[in-house]
XYZ file of C-alpha atoms in Angstrom:
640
model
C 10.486 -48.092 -93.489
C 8.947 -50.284 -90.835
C 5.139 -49.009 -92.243
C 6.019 -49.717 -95.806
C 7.323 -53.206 -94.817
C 3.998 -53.897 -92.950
C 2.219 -52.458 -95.925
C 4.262 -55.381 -98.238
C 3.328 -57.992 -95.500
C -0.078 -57.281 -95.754
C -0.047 -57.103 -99.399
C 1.693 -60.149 -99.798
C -1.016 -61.705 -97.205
C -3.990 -60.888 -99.701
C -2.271 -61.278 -102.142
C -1.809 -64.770 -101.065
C -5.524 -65.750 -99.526
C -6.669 -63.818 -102.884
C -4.398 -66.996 -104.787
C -5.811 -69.257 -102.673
C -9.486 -68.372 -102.746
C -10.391 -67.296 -105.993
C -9.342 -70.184 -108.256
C -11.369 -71.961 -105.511
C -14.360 -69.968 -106.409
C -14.082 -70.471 -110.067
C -13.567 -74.098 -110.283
C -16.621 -74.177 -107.754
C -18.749 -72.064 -110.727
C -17.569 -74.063 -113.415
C -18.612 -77.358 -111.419
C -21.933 -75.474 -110.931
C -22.169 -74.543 -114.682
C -22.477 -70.892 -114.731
C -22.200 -70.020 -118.174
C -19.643 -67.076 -118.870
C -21.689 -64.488 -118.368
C -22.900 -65.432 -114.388
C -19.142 -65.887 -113.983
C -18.305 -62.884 -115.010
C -21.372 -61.407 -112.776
C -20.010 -63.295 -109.968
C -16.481 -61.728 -110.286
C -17.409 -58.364 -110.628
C -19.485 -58.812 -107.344
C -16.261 -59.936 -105.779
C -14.343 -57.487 -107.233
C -17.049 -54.752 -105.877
C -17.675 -56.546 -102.014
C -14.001 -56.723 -102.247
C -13.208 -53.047 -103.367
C -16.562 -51.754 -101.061
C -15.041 -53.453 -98.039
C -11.953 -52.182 -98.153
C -13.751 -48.971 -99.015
C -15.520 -49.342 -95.226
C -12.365 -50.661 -93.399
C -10.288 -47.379 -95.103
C -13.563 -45.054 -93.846
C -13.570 -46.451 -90.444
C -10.146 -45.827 -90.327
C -10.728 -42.225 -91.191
C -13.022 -42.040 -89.002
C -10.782 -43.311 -86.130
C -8.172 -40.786 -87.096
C -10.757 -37.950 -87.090
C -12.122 -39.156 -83.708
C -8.759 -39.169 -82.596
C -7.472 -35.762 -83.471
C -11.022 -34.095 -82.311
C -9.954 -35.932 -78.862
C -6.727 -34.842 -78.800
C -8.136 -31.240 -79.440
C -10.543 -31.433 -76.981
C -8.227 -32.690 -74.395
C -5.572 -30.020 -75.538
C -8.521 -27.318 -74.975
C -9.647 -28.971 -71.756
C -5.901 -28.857 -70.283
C -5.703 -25.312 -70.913
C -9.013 -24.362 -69.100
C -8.077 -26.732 -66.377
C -4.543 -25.037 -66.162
C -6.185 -21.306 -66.185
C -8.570 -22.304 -63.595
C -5.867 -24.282 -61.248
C -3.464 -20.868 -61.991
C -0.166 -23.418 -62.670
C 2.200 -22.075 -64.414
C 3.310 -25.259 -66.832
C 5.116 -24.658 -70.066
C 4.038 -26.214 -72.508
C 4.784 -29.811 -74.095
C 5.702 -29.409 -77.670
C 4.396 -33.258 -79.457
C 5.717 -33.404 -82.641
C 5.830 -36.651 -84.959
C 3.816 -38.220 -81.662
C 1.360 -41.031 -83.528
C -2.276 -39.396 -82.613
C -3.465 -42.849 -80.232
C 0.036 -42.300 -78.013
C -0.625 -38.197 -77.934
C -4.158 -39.207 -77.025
C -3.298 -41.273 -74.021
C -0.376 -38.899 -72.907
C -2.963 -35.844 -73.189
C -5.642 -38.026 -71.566
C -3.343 -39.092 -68.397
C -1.954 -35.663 -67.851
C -5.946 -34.111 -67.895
C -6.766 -37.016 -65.156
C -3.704 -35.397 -63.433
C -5.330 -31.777 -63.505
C -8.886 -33.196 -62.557
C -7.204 -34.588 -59.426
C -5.922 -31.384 -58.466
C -9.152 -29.973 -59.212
C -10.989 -32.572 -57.366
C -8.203 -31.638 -54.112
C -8.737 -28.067 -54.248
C -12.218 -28.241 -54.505
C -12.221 -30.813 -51.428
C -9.940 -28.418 -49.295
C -11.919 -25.185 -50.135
C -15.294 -27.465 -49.256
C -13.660 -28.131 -45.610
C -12.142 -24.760 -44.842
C -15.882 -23.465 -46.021
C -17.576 -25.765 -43.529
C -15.451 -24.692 -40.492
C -15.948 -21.590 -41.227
C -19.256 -21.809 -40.890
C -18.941 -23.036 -37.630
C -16.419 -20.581 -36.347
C -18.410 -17.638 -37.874
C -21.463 -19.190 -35.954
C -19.647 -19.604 -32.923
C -18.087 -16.012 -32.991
C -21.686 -14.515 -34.289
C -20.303 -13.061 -37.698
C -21.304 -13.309 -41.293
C -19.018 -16.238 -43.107
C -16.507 -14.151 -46.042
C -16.040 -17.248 -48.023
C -13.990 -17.494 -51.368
C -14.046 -15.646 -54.473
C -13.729 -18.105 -56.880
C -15.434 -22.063 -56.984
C -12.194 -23.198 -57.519
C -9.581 -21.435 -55.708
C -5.913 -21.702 -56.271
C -3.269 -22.960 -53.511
C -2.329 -19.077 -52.323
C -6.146 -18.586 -51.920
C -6.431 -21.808 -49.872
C -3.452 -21.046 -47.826
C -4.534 -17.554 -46.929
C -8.313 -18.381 -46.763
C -6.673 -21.151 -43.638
C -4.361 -19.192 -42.361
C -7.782 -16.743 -42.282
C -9.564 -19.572 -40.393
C -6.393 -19.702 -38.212
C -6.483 -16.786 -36.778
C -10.199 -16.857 -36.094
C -9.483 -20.544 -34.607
C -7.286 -18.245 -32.438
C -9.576 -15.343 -31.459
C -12.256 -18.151 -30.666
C -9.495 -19.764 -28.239
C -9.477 -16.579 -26.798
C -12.816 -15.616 -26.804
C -14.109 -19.028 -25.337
C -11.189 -19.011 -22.330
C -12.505 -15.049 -21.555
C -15.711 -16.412 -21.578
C -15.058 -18.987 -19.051
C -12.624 -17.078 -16.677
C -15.640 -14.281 -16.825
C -18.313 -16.691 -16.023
C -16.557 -18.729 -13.445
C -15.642 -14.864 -11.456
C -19.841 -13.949 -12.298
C -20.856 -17.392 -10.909
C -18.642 -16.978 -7.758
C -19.575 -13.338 -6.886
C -23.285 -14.193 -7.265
C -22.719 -16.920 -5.065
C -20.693 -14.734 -2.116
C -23.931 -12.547 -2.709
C -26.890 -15.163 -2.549
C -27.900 -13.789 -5.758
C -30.232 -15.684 -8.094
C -29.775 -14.936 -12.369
C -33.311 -13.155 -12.806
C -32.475 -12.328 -16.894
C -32.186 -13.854 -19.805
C -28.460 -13.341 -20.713
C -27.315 -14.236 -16.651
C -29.638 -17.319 -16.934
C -27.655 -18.010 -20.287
C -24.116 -17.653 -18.485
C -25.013 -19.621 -15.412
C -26.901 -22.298 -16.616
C -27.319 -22.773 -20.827
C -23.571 -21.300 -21.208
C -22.872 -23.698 -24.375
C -25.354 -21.802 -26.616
C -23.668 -18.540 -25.988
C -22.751 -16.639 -28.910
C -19.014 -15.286 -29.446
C -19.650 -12.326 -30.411
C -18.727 -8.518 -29.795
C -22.068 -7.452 -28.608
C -22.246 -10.607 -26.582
C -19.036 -10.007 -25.134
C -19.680 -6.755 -24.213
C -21.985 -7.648 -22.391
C -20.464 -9.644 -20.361
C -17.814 -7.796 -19.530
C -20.584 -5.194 -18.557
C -22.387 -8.035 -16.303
C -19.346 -8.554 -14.633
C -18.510 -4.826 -13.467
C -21.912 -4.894 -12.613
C -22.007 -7.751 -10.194
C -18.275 -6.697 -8.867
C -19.972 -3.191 -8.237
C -23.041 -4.663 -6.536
C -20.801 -7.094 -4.422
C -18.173 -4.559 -3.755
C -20.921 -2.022 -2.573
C -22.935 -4.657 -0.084
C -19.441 -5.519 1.558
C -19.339 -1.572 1.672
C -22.711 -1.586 2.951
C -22.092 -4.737 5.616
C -19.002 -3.162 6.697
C -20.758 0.466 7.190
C -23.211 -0.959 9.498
C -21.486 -3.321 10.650
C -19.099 0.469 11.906
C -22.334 1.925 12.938
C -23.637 -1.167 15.166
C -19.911 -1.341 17.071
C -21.007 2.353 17.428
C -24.492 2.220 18.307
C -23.320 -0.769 20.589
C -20.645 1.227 22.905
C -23.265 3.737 22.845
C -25.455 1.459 24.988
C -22.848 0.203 26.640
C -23.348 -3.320 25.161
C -20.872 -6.016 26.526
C -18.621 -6.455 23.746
C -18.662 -10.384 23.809
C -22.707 -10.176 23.224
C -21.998 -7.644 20.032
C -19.061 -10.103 19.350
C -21.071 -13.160 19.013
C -23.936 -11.101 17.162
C -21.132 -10.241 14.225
C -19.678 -13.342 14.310
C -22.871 -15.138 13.407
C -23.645 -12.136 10.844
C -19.588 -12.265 9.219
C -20.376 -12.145 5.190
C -22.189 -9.587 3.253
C -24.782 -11.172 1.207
C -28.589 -9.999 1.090
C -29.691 -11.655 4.350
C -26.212 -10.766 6.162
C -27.487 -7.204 5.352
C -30.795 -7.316 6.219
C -30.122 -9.027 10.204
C -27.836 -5.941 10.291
C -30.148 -3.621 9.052
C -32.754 -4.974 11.665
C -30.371 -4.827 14.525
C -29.455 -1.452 14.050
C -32.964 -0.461 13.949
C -33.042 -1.963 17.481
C -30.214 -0.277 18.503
C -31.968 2.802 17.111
C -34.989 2.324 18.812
C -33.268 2.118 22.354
C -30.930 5.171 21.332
C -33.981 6.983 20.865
C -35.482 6.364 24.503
C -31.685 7.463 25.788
C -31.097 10.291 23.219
C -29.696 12.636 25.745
C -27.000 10.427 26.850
C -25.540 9.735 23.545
C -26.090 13.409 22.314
C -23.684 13.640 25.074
C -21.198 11.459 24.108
C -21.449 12.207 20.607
C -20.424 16.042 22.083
C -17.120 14.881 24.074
C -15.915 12.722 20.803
C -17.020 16.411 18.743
C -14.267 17.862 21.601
C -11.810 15.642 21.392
C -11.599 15.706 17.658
C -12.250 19.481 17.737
C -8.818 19.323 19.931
C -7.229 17.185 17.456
C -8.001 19.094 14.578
C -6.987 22.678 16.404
C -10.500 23.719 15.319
C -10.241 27.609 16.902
C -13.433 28.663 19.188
C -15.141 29.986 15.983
C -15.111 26.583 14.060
C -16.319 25.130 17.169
C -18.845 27.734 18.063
C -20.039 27.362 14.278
C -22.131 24.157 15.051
C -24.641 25.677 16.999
C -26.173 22.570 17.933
C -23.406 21.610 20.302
C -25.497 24.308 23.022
C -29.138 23.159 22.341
C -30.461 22.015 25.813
C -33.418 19.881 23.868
C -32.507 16.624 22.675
C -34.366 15.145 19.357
C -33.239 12.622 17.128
C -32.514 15.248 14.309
C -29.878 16.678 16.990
C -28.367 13.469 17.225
C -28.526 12.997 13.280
C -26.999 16.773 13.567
C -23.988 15.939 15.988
C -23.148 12.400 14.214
C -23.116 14.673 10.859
C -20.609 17.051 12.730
C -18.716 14.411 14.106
C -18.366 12.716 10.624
C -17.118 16.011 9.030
C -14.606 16.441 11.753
C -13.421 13.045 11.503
C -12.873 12.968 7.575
C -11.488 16.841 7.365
C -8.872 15.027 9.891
C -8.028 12.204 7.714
C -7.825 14.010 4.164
C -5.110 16.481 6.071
C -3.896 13.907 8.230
C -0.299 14.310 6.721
C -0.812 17.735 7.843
C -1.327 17.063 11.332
C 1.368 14.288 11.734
C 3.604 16.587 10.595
C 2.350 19.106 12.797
C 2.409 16.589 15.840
C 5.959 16.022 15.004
C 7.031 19.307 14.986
C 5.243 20.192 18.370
C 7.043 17.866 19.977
C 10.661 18.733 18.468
C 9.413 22.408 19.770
C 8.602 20.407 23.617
C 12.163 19.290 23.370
C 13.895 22.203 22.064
C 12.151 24.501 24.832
C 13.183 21.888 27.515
C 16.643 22.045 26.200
C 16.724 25.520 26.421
C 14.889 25.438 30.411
C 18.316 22.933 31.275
C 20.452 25.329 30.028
C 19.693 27.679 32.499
C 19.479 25.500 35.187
C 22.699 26.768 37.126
C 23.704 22.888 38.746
C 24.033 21.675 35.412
C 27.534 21.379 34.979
C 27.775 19.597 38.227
C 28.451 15.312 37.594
C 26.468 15.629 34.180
C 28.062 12.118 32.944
C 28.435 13.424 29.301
C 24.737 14.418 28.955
C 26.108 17.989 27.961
C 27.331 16.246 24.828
C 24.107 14.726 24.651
C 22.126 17.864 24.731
C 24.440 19.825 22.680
C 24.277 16.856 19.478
C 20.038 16.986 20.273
C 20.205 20.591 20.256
C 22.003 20.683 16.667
C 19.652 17.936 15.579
C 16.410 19.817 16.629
C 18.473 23.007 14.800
C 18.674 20.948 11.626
C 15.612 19.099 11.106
C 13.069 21.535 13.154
C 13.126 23.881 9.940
C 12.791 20.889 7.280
C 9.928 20.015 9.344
C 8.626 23.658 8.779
C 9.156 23.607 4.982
C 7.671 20.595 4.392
C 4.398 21.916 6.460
C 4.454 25.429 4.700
C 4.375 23.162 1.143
C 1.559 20.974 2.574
C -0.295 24.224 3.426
C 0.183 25.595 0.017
C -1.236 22.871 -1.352
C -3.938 23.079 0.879
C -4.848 26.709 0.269
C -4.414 26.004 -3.636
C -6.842 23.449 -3.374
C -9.506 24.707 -1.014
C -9.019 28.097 -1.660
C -8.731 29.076 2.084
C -5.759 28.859 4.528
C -5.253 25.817 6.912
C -5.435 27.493 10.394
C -4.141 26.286 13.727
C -6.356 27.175 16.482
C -7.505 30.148 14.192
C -4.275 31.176 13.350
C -2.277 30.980 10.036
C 1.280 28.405 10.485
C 3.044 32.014 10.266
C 0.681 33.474 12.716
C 1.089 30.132 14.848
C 4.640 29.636 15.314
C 5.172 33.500 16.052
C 2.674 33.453 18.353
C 4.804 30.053 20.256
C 7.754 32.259 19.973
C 6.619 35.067 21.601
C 5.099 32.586 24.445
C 8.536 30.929 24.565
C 10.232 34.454 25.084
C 7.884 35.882 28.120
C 7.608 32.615 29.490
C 12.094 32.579 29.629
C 11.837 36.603 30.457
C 9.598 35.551 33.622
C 11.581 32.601 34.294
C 14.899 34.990 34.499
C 12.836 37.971 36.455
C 12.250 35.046 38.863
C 15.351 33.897 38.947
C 16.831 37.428 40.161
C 14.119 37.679 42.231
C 14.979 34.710 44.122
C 18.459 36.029 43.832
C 17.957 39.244 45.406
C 15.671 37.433 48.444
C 18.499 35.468 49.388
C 21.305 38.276 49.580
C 18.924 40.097 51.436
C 17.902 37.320 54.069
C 18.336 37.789 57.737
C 21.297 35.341 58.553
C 20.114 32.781 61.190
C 22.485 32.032 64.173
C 24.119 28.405 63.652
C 22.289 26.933 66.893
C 18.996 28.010 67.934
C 18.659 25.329 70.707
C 18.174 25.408 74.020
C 21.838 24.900 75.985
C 22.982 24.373 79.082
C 25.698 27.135 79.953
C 29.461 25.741 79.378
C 28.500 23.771 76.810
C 29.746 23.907 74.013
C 29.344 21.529 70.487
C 32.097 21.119 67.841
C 31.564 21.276 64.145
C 32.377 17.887 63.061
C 32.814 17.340 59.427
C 30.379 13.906 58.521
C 32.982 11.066 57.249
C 31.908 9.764 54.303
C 32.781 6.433 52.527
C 35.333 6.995 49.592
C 33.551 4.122 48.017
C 31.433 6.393 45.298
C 27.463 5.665 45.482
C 25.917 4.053 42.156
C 23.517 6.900 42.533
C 20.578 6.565 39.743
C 20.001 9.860 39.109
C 19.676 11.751 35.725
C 22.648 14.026 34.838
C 20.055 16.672 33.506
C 19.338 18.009 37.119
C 21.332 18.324 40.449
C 18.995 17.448 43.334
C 20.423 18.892 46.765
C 21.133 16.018 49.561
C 18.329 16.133 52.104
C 20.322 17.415 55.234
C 20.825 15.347 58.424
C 19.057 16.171 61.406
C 20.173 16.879 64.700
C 18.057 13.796 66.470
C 18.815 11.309 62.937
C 20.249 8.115 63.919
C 22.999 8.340 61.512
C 24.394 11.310 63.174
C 27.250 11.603 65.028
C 27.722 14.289 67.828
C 29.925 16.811 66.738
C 31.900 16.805 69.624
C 31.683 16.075 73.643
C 30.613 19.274 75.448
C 32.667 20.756 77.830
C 30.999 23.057 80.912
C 34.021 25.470 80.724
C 33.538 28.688 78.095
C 35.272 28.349 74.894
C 36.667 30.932 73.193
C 35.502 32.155 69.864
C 38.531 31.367 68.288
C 38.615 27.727 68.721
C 35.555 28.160 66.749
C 37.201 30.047 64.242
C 39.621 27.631 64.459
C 37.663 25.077 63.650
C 36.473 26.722 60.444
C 40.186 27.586 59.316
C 40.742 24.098 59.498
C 42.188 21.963 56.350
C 39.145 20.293 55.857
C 37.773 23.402 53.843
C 40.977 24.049 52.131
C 40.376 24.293 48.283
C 36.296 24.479 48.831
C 34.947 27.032 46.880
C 32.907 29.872 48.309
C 29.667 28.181 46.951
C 29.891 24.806 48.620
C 30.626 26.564 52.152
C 27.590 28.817 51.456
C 25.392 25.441 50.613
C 27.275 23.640 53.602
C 26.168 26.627 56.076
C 22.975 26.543 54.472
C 22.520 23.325 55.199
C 22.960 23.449 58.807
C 20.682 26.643 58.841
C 17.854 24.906 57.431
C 18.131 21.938 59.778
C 18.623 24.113 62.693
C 15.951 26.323 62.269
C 13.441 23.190 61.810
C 14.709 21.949 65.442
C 13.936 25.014 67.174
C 11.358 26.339 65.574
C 9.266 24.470 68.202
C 11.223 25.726 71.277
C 11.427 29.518 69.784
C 7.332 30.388 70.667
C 7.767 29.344 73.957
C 11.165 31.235 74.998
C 10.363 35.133 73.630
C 13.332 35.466 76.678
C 15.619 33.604 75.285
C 15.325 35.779 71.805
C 15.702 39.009 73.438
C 18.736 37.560 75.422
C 20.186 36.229 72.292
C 19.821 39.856 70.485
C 20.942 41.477 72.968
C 24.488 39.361 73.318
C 24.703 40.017 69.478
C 24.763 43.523 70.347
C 28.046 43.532 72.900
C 31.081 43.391 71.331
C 32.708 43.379 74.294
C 31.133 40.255 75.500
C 33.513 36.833 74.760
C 30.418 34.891 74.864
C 28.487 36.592 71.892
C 27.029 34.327 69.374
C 29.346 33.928 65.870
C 27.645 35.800 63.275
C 26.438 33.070 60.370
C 28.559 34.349 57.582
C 31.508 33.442 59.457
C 30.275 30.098 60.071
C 30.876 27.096 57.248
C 30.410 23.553 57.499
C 33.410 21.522 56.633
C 32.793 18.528 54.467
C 36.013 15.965 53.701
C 36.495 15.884 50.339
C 34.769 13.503 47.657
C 36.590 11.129 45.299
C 36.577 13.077 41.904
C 34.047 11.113 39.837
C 34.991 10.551 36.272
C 32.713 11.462 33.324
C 31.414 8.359 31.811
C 31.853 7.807 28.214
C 28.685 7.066 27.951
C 25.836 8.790 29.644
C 23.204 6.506 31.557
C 20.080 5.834 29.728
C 18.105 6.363 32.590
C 16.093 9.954 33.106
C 15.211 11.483 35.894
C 12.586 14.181 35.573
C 14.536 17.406 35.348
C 14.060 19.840 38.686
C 12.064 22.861 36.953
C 10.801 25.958 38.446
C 6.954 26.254 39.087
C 6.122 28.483 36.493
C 7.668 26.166 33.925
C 5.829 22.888 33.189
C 7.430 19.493 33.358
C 7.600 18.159 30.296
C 7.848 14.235 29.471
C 10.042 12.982 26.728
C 8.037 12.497 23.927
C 7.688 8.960 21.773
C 9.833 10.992 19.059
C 12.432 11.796 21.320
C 12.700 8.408 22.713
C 13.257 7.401 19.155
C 16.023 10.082 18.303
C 17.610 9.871 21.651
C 19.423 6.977 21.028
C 20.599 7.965 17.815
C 21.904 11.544 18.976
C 23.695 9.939 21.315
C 25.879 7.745 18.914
């Protein structure tokens, strides 16, 4: 309605200007004087400029309209490509009844929307496509780029989150890279070492143009075990010689401050470090040479003492042949440092082996010397709790001696699995070895008993010795006096594992006391047997009045023995009063003499044994043994 009433305006308009100008027009004709006929020319023209303009303005107008809907096409066409090619998913806006100039500016304003997005995307893809150029540069590896010119957003995110991760890997790559080349640079400094290639000059010096990539990583990697090996073998090497200068130097007999100052001054192990030591050990060398004989000799004393360590049996040692030559060349020096080498590392691959083997010689010692104090007859005699002592060592020795065993039969095993020959002890197999120490163990107690008896039998059959050899004056007489003793008991530090017997007094001692005043009048025998009745030796056993009488034997035999050579009279005079009963004055026989000693204080056990050992008294044909390190480390613990 609102068109049809601006149709009527406009009408209305011309209709009104048409009024207004045409009667103009004709009065201005008639005042010209056009006859009828112009007039009527004149108005048709009007009519026809009139009619033809309208004609125009209603052609333009069609033309507009047409213009307008081919735009409106063209932008509906150009929204859908855009739309396709962006990938959004936009439904569709229905314009119905929409006048074609307001659809045309809608449709226009909405494609400016979709070029902006374009223009975005097409910005974003350019930028991720530059740094990845760069990063693929950088990490030495052929850009992927994007399949279409104008991606959509998932392409752009994954294409980043693409670029992300190799942001990452470069991160990673780059901080290798320096860690590497900082450890390469440092190494070739501890080793004096100059880059002499291409790719070490690159990571020492140009290490900005260095390419990311797998092969160039590689190697570097590969440069790097390479200079660690190098570096790791020269301090090898430096420490090697530095071993065979100390050597070379005790050889010579070299003060050790001089060879101390020498390695001091030589300490690291780069090229010139190696090369002073390779020039003093030529030296050394060189002097060795003009004393070969004297350090083929050494070299044979360290071959024996490892030869002992190892138990090497006289046919391993007699295998190196060298060890007899009586010329001395420098290939039998080479020959004898070769042997001593072996030696040395056969004794450090099976040094478990021997430690174990150390170990359980000297639980063997101990168990042997346990076994040596168990037959020592004074044993039980003010022991102090040491037969506690021994008999919690003795279970201990029991109990670990054969784990000890195992575990060296298992180590054996292993070795004979491995080297395909046994592991010998002086020759002999472990089985061969310990029955071989057993049997040893069991003639060496067998001869220890036989002498035992022996000694035995030699005292039974002993010719008794008269109690006083001395020379006397006739009448007189000496007492037996028992020696007083303090009842004070001595803090005697002796070791309960052996009894030692009391050195006796002698007759001329200053601590001794005369028996008793001599009297020129003849005693009777019976005050002397009274005397050895008396209650002094009430309760002492038959032992301690044989090892009383003993006593006084030994020291009276040592004071005449002097006197004896030069009176053969008085011996025959002696015998031959031992041989008349009837005579009052004949000398008491020595098994009816005893000397009386007062009683001791008992002496309590201790509850705990002293710590202090006294070497055990042991029979000649047994050696002394000395507590081993071991035992001094168990003791303590057996104890508690």
């Amino acid at each position: 309605m609102a068109d049809n009433i601006t149709e009527q305006e406009t009408l209305y308009q011309l209709n009104d200007e048409a009024k207004k100008i045409i009667p103009n027009i004709y009065k201005i004709w008639n005042d010209i004087g056009y006859d009828v006929n112009t007039i009527k020319l004149f108005s048709k023209d009007i009519f026809n400029n009139t009619r033809a303009l309208w004609s125009e303005m209603l052609q333009e107008t069609e033309e507009r309209k047409y213009n307008l809907t081919k735009k409106v096409e063209m932008l509906r066409k150009q929204i859908s490509i855009l739309e396709k090619k962006l990938n959004l998913d936009v439904i569709p806006t229905i314009y119905e009844n929409e006048p074609l100039a307001i659809l045309e500016a809608k449709l226009k304003n909405h494609f400016n929307n979709l070029e902006q997005i374009k223009e975005e995307r097409l910005t974003e893809a350019k930028r991720l496509l530059q740094k990845e150029q760069l990063l693929c540069k950088s990490l030495g590896m052929k850009p992927v780029g994007m399949n279409n010119s104008l991606p959509t957003e998932e392409e752009l995110e994954n294409f980043s989150l693409y670029l992300t991760e190799k942001e990452d890997e470069f991160r990673t790559l780059k901080e290798s890279f320096k860690n590497i080349r900082e450890s390469v640079k440092k190494m070739m400094a501890e080793m004096s070492y100059t880059p002499k290639y291409d790719f070490e000059r690159l990571i020492c010096n140009n290490h900005e143009d260095f390419i990311f990539s797998p092969t160039n990583m590689a190697e570097l990697q590969e440069l790097h075990n390479r200079i660690k090996d190098d570096l790791e073998n020269m301090k090898k090497t430096a420490e090697n010689k530095r071993h065979e200068l100390i050597n070379l130097w005790r050889y010579l007999d070299i003060s050790e401050k001089d060879y101390r100052e020498f390695l001091k001054k030589h300490s690291g192990f780069d090229t010139s470090t190696i090369a002073a030591l390779n020039d003093e050990i030529a030296k050394c060398k060189g002097i060795r040479t003009e004393n070969i004989a004297r350090f083929v000799q050494k070299l044979r004393e360290d071959l024996i003492f490892w030869w002992d360590t190892c138990k090497f049996s006289k046919i391993q040692r007699d295998a190196f042949r060298p060890m007899r030559y009586e010329t001395f060349t420098e290939d039998i020096l080479t020959l004898h440092e070769l042997e001593l080498a072996r030696v040395q590392k056969f004794y450090n691959e099976n040094s478990a082996i021997y430690e174990l083997l150390n170990k359980r010689e000297e639980m063997w010692d101990q168990m042997k010397e346990l076994q040596h104090r168990a037959e020592d007859p004074d044993r039980f005699h003010n022991r102090g709790g040491q037969l506690l002592a021994e008999e919690k060592m003795r279970k201990y020795f029991n109990k670990n001696l054969p784990k000890v065993e195992i575990e060296l039969q298992s180590l054996m095993v292993d070795y004979e699995t491995k080297h395909g020959i046994p592991f010998t002890i002086n020759g002999l197999t472990f089985e061969e070895y310990i029955k071989q120490q057993v049997d040893e163990h069991k003639a060496e107690m067998e001869t220890l008993k036989q002498a035992r008896v022996k000694a035995r039998d030699e005292k039974k059959s002993a010719k008794k010795t008269p109690l006083s050899a001395s020379r006397r004056t006739p009448g007189v007489a000496t007492s037996i006096r028992a020696i007083q003793t303090s009842l004070k008991r001595k803090q005697v530090d002796r070791s309960p594992l052996a009894t030692l017997n009391k050195a006796p007094r002698m007759a001329n001692s200053e601590n001794s006391r005369p028996k008793a005043h001599g009297s020129k009048i003849r005693r009777s025998s019976r005050v002397v047997r009274r005397l050895l009745g008396s209650s002094m030796n009430k309760g002492r056993s038959p032992r301690k009045l044989m090892n009383a009488t003993k006593t006084v034997d030994s020291t009276t035999s040592t004071a005449c023995s002097s006197t004896s050579k030069e009176t053969p009279v008085y011996q025959e005079f002696k015998e031959y009063l031992g041989n008349r009963d009837e005579l009052r004055s004949t000398i008491v026989p020595e098994s009816d003499i005893s000397i009386v000693k007062p009683k001791k204080k008992p002496v309590k056990t201790p509850v705990k044994p002293t710590r202090k050992h006294l070497s055990p008294r042991i029979t000649p044909i047994t050696p002394r043994v000395t507590p081993s390190r071991y035992m001094l480390q168990i003791l303590p613990r057996v104890r508690g």
